[in-house]
Short mmCIF file of C-alpha atoms and ligand atoms in Angstrom, two decimals:
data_model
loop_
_atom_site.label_atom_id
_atom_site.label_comp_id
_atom_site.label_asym_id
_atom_site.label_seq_id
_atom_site.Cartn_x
_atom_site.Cartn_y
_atom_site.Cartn_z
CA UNK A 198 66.51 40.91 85.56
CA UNK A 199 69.15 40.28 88.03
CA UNK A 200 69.34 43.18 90.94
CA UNK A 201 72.17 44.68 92.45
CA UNK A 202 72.58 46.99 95.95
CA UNK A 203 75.93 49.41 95.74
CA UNK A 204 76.92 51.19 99.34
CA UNK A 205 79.08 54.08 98.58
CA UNK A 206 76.93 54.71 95.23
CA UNK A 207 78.45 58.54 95.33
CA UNK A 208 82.15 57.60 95.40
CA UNK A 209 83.83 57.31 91.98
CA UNK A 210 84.27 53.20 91.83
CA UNK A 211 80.02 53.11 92.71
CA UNK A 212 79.37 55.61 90.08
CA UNK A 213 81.72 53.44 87.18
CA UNK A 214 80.30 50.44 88.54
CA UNK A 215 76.87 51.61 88.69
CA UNK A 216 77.50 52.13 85.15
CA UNK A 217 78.43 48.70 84.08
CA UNK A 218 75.98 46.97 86.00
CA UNK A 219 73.03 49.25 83.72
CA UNK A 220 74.80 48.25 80.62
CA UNK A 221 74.93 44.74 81.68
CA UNK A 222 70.98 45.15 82.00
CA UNK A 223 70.59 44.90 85.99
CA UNK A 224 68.18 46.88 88.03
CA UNK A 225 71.09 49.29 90.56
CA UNK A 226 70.14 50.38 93.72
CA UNK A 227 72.21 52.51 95.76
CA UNK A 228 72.26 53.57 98.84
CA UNK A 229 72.81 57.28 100.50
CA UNK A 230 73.93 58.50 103.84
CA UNK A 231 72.34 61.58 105.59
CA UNK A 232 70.18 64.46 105.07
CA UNK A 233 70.76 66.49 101.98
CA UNK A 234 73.88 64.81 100.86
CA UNK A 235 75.93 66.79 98.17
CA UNK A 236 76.55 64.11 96.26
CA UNK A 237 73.00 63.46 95.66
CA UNK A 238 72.56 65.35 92.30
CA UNK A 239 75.77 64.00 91.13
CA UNK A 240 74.70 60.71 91.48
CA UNK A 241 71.23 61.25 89.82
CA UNK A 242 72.78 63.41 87.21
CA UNK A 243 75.52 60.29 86.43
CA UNK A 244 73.34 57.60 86.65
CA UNK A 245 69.90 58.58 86.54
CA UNK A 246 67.69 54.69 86.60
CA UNK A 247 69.79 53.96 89.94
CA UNK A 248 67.05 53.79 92.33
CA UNK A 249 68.63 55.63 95.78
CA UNK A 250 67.44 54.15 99.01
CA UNK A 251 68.40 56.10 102.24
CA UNK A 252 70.93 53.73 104.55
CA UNK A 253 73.76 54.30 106.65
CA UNK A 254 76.48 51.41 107.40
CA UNK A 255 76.59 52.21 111.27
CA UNK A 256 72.98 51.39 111.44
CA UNK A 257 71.90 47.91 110.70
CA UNK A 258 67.80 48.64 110.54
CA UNK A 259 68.45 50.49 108.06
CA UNK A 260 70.68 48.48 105.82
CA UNK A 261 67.86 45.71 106.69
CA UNK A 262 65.59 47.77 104.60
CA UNK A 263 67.30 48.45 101.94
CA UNK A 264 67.81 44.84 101.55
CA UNK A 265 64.52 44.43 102.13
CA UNK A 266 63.39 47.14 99.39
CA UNK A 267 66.00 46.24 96.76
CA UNK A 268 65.97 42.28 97.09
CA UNK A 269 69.82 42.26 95.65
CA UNK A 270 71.02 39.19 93.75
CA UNK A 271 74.62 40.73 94.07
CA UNK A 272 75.34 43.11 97.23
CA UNK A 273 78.72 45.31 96.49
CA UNK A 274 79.83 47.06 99.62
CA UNK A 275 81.98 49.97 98.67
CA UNK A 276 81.15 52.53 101.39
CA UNK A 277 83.09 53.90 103.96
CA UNK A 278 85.63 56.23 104.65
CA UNK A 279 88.49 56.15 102.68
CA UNK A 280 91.06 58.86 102.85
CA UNK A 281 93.91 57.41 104.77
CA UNK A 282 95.49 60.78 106.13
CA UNK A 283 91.97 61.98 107.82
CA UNK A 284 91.64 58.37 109.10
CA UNK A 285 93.95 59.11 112.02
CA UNK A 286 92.40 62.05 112.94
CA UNK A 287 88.70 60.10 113.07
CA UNK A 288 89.95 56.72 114.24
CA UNK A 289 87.07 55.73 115.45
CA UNK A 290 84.62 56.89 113.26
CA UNK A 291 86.84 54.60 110.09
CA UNK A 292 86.80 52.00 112.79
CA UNK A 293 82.36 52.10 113.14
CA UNK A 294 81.87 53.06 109.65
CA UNK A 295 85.16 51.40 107.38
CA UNK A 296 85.18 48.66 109.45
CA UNK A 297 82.17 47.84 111.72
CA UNK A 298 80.12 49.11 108.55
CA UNK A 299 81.32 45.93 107.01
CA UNK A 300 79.86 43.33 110.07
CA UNK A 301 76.59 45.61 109.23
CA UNK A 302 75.81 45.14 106.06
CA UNK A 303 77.43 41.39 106.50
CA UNK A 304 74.38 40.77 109.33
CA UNK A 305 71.79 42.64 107.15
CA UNK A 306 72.05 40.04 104.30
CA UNK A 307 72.09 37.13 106.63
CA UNK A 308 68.94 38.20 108.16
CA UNK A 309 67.73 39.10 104.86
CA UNK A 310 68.88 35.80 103.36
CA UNK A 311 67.41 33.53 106.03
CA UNK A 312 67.25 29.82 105.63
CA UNK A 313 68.78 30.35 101.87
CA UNK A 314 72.27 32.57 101.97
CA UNK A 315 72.70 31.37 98.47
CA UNK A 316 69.93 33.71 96.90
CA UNK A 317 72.86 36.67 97.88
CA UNK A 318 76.28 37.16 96.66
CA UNK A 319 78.54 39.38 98.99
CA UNK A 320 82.02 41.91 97.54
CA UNK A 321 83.86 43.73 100.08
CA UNK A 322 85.66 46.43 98.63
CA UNK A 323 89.16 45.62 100.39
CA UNK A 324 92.16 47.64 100.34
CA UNK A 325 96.05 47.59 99.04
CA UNK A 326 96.52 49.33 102.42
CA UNK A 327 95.97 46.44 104.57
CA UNK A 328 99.46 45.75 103.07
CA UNK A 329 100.89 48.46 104.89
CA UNK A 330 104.83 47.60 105.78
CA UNK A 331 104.92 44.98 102.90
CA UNK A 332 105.68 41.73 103.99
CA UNK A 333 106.34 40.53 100.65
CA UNK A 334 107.10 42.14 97.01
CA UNK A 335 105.21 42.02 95.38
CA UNK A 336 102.11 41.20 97.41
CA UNK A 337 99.56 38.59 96.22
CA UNK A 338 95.98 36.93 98.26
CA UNK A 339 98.79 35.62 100.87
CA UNK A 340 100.80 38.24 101.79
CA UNK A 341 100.74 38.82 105.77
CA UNK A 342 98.55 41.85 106.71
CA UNK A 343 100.45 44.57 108.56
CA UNK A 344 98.30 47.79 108.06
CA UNK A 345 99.82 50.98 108.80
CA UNK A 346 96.65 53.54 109.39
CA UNK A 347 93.54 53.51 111.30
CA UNK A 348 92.09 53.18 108.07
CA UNK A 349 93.87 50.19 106.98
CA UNK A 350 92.84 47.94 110.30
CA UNK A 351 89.40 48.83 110.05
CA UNK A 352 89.96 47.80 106.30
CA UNK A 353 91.76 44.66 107.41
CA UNK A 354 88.73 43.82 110.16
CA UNK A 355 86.08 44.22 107.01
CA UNK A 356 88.48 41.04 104.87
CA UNK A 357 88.62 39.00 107.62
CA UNK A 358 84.73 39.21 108.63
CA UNK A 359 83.80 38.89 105.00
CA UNK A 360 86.29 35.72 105.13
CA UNK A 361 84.64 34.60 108.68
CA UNK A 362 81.13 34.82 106.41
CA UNK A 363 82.20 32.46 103.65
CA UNK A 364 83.70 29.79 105.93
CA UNK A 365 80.80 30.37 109.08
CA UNK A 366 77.77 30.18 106.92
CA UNK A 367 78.90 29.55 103.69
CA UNK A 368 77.88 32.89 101.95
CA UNK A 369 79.14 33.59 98.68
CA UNK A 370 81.40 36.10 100.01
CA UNK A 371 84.24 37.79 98.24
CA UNK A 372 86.68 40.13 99.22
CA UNK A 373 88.62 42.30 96.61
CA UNK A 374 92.05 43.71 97.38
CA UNK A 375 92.39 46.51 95.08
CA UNK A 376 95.29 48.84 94.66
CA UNK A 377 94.51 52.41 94.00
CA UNK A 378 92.51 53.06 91.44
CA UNK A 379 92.07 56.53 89.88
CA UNK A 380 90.14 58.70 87.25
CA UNK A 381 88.89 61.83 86.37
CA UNK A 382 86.09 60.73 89.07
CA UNK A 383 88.14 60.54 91.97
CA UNK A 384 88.35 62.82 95.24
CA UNK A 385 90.88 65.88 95.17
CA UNK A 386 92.01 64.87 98.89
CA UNK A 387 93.81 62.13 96.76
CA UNK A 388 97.46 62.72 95.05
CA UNK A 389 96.34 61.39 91.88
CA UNK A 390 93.35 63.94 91.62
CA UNK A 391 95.27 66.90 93.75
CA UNK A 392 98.23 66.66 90.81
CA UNK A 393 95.95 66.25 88.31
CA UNK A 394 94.07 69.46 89.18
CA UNK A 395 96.56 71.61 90.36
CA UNK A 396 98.69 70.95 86.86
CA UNK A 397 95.96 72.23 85.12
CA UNK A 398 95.06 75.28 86.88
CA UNK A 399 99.10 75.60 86.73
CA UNK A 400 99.21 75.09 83.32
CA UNK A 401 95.83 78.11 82.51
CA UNK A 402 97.94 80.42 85.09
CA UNK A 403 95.39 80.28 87.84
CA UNK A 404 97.93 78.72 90.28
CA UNK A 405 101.42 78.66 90.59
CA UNK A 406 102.65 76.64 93.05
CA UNK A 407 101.60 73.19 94.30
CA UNK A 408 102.34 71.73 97.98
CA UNK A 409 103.34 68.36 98.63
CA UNK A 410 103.96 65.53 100.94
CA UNK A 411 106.01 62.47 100.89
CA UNK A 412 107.25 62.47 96.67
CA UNK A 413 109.06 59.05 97.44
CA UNK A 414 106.35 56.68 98.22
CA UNK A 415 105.23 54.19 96.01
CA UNK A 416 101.76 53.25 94.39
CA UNK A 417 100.18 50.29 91.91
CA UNK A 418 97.94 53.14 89.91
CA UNK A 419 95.33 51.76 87.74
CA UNK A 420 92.34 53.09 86.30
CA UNK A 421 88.96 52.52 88.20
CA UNK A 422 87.06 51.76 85.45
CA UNK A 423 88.94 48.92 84.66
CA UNK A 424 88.88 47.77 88.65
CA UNK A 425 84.79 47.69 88.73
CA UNK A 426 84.80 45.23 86.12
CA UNK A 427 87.05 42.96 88.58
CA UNK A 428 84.79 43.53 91.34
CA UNK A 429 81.17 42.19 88.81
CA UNK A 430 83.92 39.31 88.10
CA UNK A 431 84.12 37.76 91.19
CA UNK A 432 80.63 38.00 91.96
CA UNK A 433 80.01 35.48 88.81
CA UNK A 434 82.44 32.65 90.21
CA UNK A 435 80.99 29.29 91.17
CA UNK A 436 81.76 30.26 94.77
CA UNK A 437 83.28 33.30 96.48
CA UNK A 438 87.28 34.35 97.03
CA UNK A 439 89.91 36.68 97.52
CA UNK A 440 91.78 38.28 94.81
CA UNK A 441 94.21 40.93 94.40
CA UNK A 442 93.30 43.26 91.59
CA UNK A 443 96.76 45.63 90.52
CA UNK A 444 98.38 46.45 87.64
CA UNK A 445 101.55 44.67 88.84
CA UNK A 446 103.72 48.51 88.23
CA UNK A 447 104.73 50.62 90.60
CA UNK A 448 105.50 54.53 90.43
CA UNK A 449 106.83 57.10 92.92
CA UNK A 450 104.55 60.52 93.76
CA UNK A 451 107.99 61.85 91.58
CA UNK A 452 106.88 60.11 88.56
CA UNK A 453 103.69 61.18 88.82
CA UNK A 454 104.40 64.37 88.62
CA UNK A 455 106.86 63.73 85.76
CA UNK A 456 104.04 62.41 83.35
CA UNK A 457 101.60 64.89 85.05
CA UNK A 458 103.35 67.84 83.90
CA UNK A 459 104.76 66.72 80.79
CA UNK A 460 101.25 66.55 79.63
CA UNK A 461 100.85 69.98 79.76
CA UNK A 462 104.41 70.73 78.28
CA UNK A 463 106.69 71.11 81.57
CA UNK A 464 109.11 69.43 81.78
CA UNK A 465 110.91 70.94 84.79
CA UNK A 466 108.55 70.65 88.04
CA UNK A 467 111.10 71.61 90.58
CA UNK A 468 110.66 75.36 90.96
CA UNK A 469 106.52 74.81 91.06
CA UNK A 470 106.60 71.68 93.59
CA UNK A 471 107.47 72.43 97.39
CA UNK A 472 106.59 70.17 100.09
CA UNK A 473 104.94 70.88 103.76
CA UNK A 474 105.36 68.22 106.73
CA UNK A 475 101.33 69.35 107.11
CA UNK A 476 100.85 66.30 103.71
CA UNK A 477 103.43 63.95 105.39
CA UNK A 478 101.81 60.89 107.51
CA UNK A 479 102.25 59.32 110.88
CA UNK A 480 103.38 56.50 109.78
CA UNK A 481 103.60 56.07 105.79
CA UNK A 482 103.41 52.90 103.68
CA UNK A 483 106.21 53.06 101.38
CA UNK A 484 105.67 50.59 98.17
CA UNK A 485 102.84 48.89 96.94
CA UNK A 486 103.20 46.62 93.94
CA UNK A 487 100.24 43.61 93.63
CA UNK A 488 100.59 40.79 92.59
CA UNK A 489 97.12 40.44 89.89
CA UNK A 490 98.16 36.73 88.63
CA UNK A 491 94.95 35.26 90.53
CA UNK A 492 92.75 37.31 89.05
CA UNK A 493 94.34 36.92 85.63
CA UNK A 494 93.82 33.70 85.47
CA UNK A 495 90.55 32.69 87.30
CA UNK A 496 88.22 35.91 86.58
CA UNK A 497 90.03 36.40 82.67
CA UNK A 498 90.63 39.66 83.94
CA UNK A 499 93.24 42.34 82.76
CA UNK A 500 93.42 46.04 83.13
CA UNK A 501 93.13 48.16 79.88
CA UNK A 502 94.72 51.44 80.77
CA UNK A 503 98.39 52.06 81.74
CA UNK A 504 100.02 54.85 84.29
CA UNK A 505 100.98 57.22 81.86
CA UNK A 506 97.45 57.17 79.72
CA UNK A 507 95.28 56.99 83.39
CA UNK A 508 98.02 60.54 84.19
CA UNK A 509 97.14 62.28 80.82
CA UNK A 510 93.44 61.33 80.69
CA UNK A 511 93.41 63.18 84.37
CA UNK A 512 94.77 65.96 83.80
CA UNK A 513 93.55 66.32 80.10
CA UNK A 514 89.70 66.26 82.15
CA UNK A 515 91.06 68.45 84.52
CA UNK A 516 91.87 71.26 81.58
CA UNK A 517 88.66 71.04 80.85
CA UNK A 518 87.10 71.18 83.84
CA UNK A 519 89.18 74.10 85.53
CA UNK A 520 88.48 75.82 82.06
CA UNK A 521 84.95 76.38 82.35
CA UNK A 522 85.38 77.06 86.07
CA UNK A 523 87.82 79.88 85.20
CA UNK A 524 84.98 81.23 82.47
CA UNK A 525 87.83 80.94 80.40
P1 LIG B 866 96.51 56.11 99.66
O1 LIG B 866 97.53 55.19 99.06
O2 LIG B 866 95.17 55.50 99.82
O3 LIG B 866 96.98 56.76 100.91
O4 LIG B 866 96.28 57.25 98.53
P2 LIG B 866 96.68 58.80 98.42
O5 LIG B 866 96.43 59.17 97.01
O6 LIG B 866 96.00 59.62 99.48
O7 LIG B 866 98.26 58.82 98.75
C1 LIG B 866 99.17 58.12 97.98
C2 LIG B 866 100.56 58.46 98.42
O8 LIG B 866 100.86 59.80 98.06
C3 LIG B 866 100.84 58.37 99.93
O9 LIG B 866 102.07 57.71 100.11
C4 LIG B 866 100.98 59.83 100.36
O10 LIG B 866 101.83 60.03 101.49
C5 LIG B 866 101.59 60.44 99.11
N1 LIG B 866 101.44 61.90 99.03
C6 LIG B 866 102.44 62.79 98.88
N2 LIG B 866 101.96 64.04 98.85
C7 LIG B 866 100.61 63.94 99.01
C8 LIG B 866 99.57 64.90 99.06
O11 LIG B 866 99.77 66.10 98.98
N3 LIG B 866 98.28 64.40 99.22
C9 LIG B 866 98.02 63.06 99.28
N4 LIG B 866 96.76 62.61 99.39
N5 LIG B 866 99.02 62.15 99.24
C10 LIG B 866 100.28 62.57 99.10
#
């Protein structure tokens, strides 16, 4: 039975990915950061034969035993700390844990590994934000880097080290740079979730307006489910990479509130949506737009569900959640 170690097992790609590595038969481990984490139930409540080892990227002891404990085939580092806006507020905390988190767990299976690197296979969960002020529409494995938060250097620090791996020691190292990726799972601190949520308690007349920031920007949306699947991919190649995984579309923060709203039978958003310089960013990135040809054609892999069916299925979850919330 092959054996797999997630980090960031309570975020919504660990929990989908957790998921299909069960299904697939492997034995999950994932492991959990602090004392008491609120997450916790979640986790055991989603995926309940996970086995949850106690680990913390800034501190490499104890990412040495969890290797040690879970004896990973396939080691998928998807911690760290990943809302953009808060990242310039706690630069140097995304720096230890988004970046420095990824030389951690990088050292931990080399010293795990010891004379024979090849028993572990290494995916670093990188980011469409290292993009930042695209150099390049859209952007594919080559693009130039030019990151545009906090967050998205300390993401762009964790790609290169996981590169610096695969051509230093030869580890079977990959690094995945996914655009955002959404579901009914993800954080409300994101737009995707924030629409989806306030349109519903909009829509069962428990809210009635909903504050924005920047409604011009534009994102490569896919659905996360589909994006875990990627990530397993890679991690079954004859040696490691970097791929861009996208749904090669881009939509504005307008749009998505378009299709957002529609579901629920408005059509007219511009009385309910005002916007606050408190949601608007230091410095923003304006367009994303991958390029997924790469991993089209070497991993087979294509994503199943579109913008406007990722929107609905959001907000139709969100009904349903805000519903029994309300008691109503
Ligand atoms: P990101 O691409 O990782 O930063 O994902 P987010 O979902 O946090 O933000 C996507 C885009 O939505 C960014 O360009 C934000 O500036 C824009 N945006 C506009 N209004 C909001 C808002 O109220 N909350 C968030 N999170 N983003 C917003």
């Amino acid at each position: 039975m092959a054996r797999a170690l997630i980090t960031g097992i309570t975020g919504q790609d660990g929990l989908y990915l957790a998921e299909l590595l069960l299904g697939k038969g492997y034995e999950v481990f994932g492991l959990i950061r602090g004392q008491n984490n609120p997450k916790l139930d979640l986790v055991r409540r989603t995926v309940p034969d996970v086995t949850l080892l106690t680990g913390d990227l800034t501190d490499l002891s104890s990412l040495l035993r969890a290797m040690e404990v879970a004896k990973p085939d396939e080691v998928y580092n998807l911690g760290a700390i990943s809302f953009v806006a808060y990242s310039w507020e706690n630069a140097m905390l995304t720096s230890d844990v988004t970046g420095k988190g990824v030389l951690n767990m990088l050292e931990a299976v080399r010293l795990y590994a010891g004379d024979d690197l090849s028993k572990v296979r290494f995916y670093q969960a990188s980011s469409s934000e290292m993009f930042g002020k695209v150099q390049e529409v859209p952007q594919r494995e080559s693009t130039l880097l030019w990151p545009r938060s906090p967050y998205g250097v300390a993401k762009v620090f964790g790609h290169y080290m996981t590169i610096n791996y695969r051509e230093s020691y030869g580890l079977h190292a990959s690094s995945g740079i996914l655009f955002n990726h959404e579901s009914p799972r993800r954080g409300p601190e994101f737009v995707t979730r924030k629409v989806s949520q306030a349109v519903a308690r909009i829509k069962l007349g428990l809210q009635d307006e909903l504050v924005m920031g920047n409604l011009d920007a534009k994102r490569d949306w896919g659905f996360a489910g589909d994006y875990v699947d990627a990530m397993w991919r890679m991690l079954q190649q004859p040696e490691g990479d970097d791929y861009v995984v996208a749904t090669g579309e881009t939509h504005s923060i307008g749009e998505l509130l378009d299709v957002a709203f529609s579901a629920v039978g408005i059509e007219d958003w511009s009385g309910i949506v005002k916007q606050d310089p408190r949601f608007m960013r230091p410095a923003e990135v304006d367009l994303l737009i991958g390029d997924p040809a790469k991993a089209r054609e070497v991993l087979g892999w294509t994503p199943q569900v579109g913008f406007r069916e990722l929107v609905t299925m959001m907000v139709e979850n969100d009904l349903v959640e805000q519903r029994a919330l309300a008691g109503k």
